[in-house]
Amino acid sequence: NATRPRVWRSFVFSSVLSYGILVHNSFLGPGSTLVCANLGDHTIVGANSFVKEDISSNCVAAGNPAKVIKEIT
């Protein structure tokens, strides 16, 4: 379906989304909160993280507030 957003391949488990955008192959860990932030392609956010800033593509982020821990190459 051409009108369907690219969110359908992202994984969200018991997390809170508030005005955030998940894109292709993103993973938001359990208990995480995404507030007014965007996740890039192939991004992993650890469990119980609080994301308040955009996370670029190909990164692993975690913490409160979430920070980029590692870039995936």
mmCIF file of C-alpha atoms in Angstrom:
data_model
loop_
_atom_site.group_PDB
_atom_site.id
_atom_site.type_symbol
_atom_site.label_atom_id
_atom_site.label_comp_id
_atom_site.label_asym_id
_atom_site.label_seq_id
_atom_site.Cartn_x
_atom_site.Cartn_y
_atom_site.Cartn_z
ATOM 1 C CA ASN A 1 0.000 0.000 0.000
ATOM 2 C CA ALA A 2 1.589 3.261 -1.141
ATOM 3 C CA THR A 3 0.017 5.361 1.626
ATOM 4 C CA ARG A 4 1.268 3.190 4.489
ATOM 5 C CA PRO A 5 4.075 4.811 6.507
ATOM 6 C CA ARG A 6 7.450 3.113 6.880
ATOM 7 C CA VAL A 7 6.811 2.446 10.572
ATOM 8 C CA TRP A 8 5.537 -1.086 9.946
ATOM 9 C CA ARG A 9 8.991 -2.721 10.208
ATOM 10 C CA SER A 10 9.904 -1.082 13.498
ATOM 11 C CA PHE A 11 9.679 -2.961 16.774
ATOM 12 C CA VAL A 12 8.063 -1.427 19.856
ATOM 13 C CA PHE A 13 7.460 -3.415 23.035
ATOM 14 C CA SER A 14 5.522 -1.834 25.938
ATOM 15 C CA SER A 15 6.950 1.609 25.246
ATOM 16 C CA VAL A 16 5.506 5.119 25.138
ATOM 17 C CA LEU A 17 5.537 7.136 21.914
ATOM 18 C CA SER A 18 4.677 10.819 22.073
ATOM 19 C CA TYR A 19 5.045 12.757 18.819
ATOM 20 C CA GLY A 20 8.013 10.655 17.757
ATOM 21 C CA ILE A 21 8.802 8.931 14.498
ATOM 22 C CA LEU A 22 10.255 5.451 14.135
ATOM 23 C CA VAL A 23 11.531 4.537 10.700
ATOM 24 C CA HIS A 24 12.722 1.436 8.853
ATOM 25 C CA ASN A 25 14.160 -1.321 11.087
ATOM 26 C CA SER A 26 14.255 0.653 14.337
ATOM 27 C CA PHE A 27 13.946 -1.031 17.740
ATOM 28 C CA LEU A 28 12.609 0.731 20.828
ATOM 29 C CA GLY A 29 13.312 -1.401 23.900
ATOM 30 C CA PRO A 30 10.736 -2.307 26.571
ATOM 31 C CA GLY A 31 9.784 0.505 28.934
ATOM 32 C CA SER A 32 11.382 3.169 26.749
ATOM 33 C CA THR A 33 9.830 6.576 26.131
ATOM 34 C CA LEU A 34 10.186 8.526 22.883
ATOM 35 C CA VAL A 35 9.132 12.177 23.251
ATOM 36 C CA CYS A 36 9.296 14.627 20.321
ATOM 37 C CA ALA A 37 12.239 12.779 18.800
ATOM 38 C CA ASN A 38 12.966 10.836 15.652
ATOM 39 C CA LEU A 39 14.896 7.598 15.273
ATOM 40 C CA GLY A 40 16.925 7.021 12.121
ATOM 41 C CA ASP A 41 17.110 3.830 10.077
ATOM 42 C CA HIS A 42 18.571 0.757 11.809
ATOM 43 C CA THR A 43 18.588 2.339 15.280
ATOM 44 C CA ILE A 44 18.428 0.424 18.572
ATOM 45 C CA VAL A 45 17.256 2.063 21.804
ATOM 46 C CA GLY A 46 17.901 0.148 25.025
ATOM 47 C CA ALA A 47 15.284 -0.787 27.612
ATOM 48 C CA ASN A 48 13.918 1.902 29.970
ATOM 49 C CA SER A 49 15.559 4.701 27.987
ATOM 50 C CA PHE A 50 14.128 8.217 27.704
ATOM 51 C CA VAL A 51 14.678 9.637 24.211
ATOM 52 C CA LYS A 52 14.164 13.400 23.947
ATOM 53 C CA GLU A 53 16.546 14.204 21.076
ATOM 54 C CA ASP A 54 16.855 12.774 17.579
ATOM 55 C CA ILE A 55 19.032 9.685 17.208
ATOM 56 C CA SER A 56 20.823 9.363 13.867
ATOM 57 C CA SER A 57 20.838 6.267 11.664
ATOM 58 C CA ASN A 58 22.877 3.146 12.462
ATOM 59 C CA CYS A 59 23.302 3.844 16.179
ATOM 60 C CA VAL A 60 22.765 2.148 19.532
ATOM 61 C CA ALA A 61 21.472 4.488 22.247
ATOM 62 C CA ALA A 62 20.458 4.027 25.883
ATOM 63 C CA GLY A 63 20.079 5.892 29.143
ATOM 64 C CA ASN A 64 18.027 8.631 30.751
ATOM 65 C CA PRO A 65 18.286 10.799 28.699
ATOM 66 C CA ALA A 66 19.338 8.486 25.885
ATOM 67 C CA LYS A 67 22.804 9.003 24.445
ATOM 68 C CA VAL A 68 24.471 7.331 21.496
ATOM 69 C CA ILE A 69 26.634 4.518 22.849
ATOM 70 C CA LYS A 70 27.903 3.061 19.605
ATOM 71 C CA GLU A 71 27.605 3.537 15.880
ATOM 72 C CA ILE A 72 26.825 0.395 13.897
ATOM 73 C CA THR A 73 29.120 -0.080 10.925
#
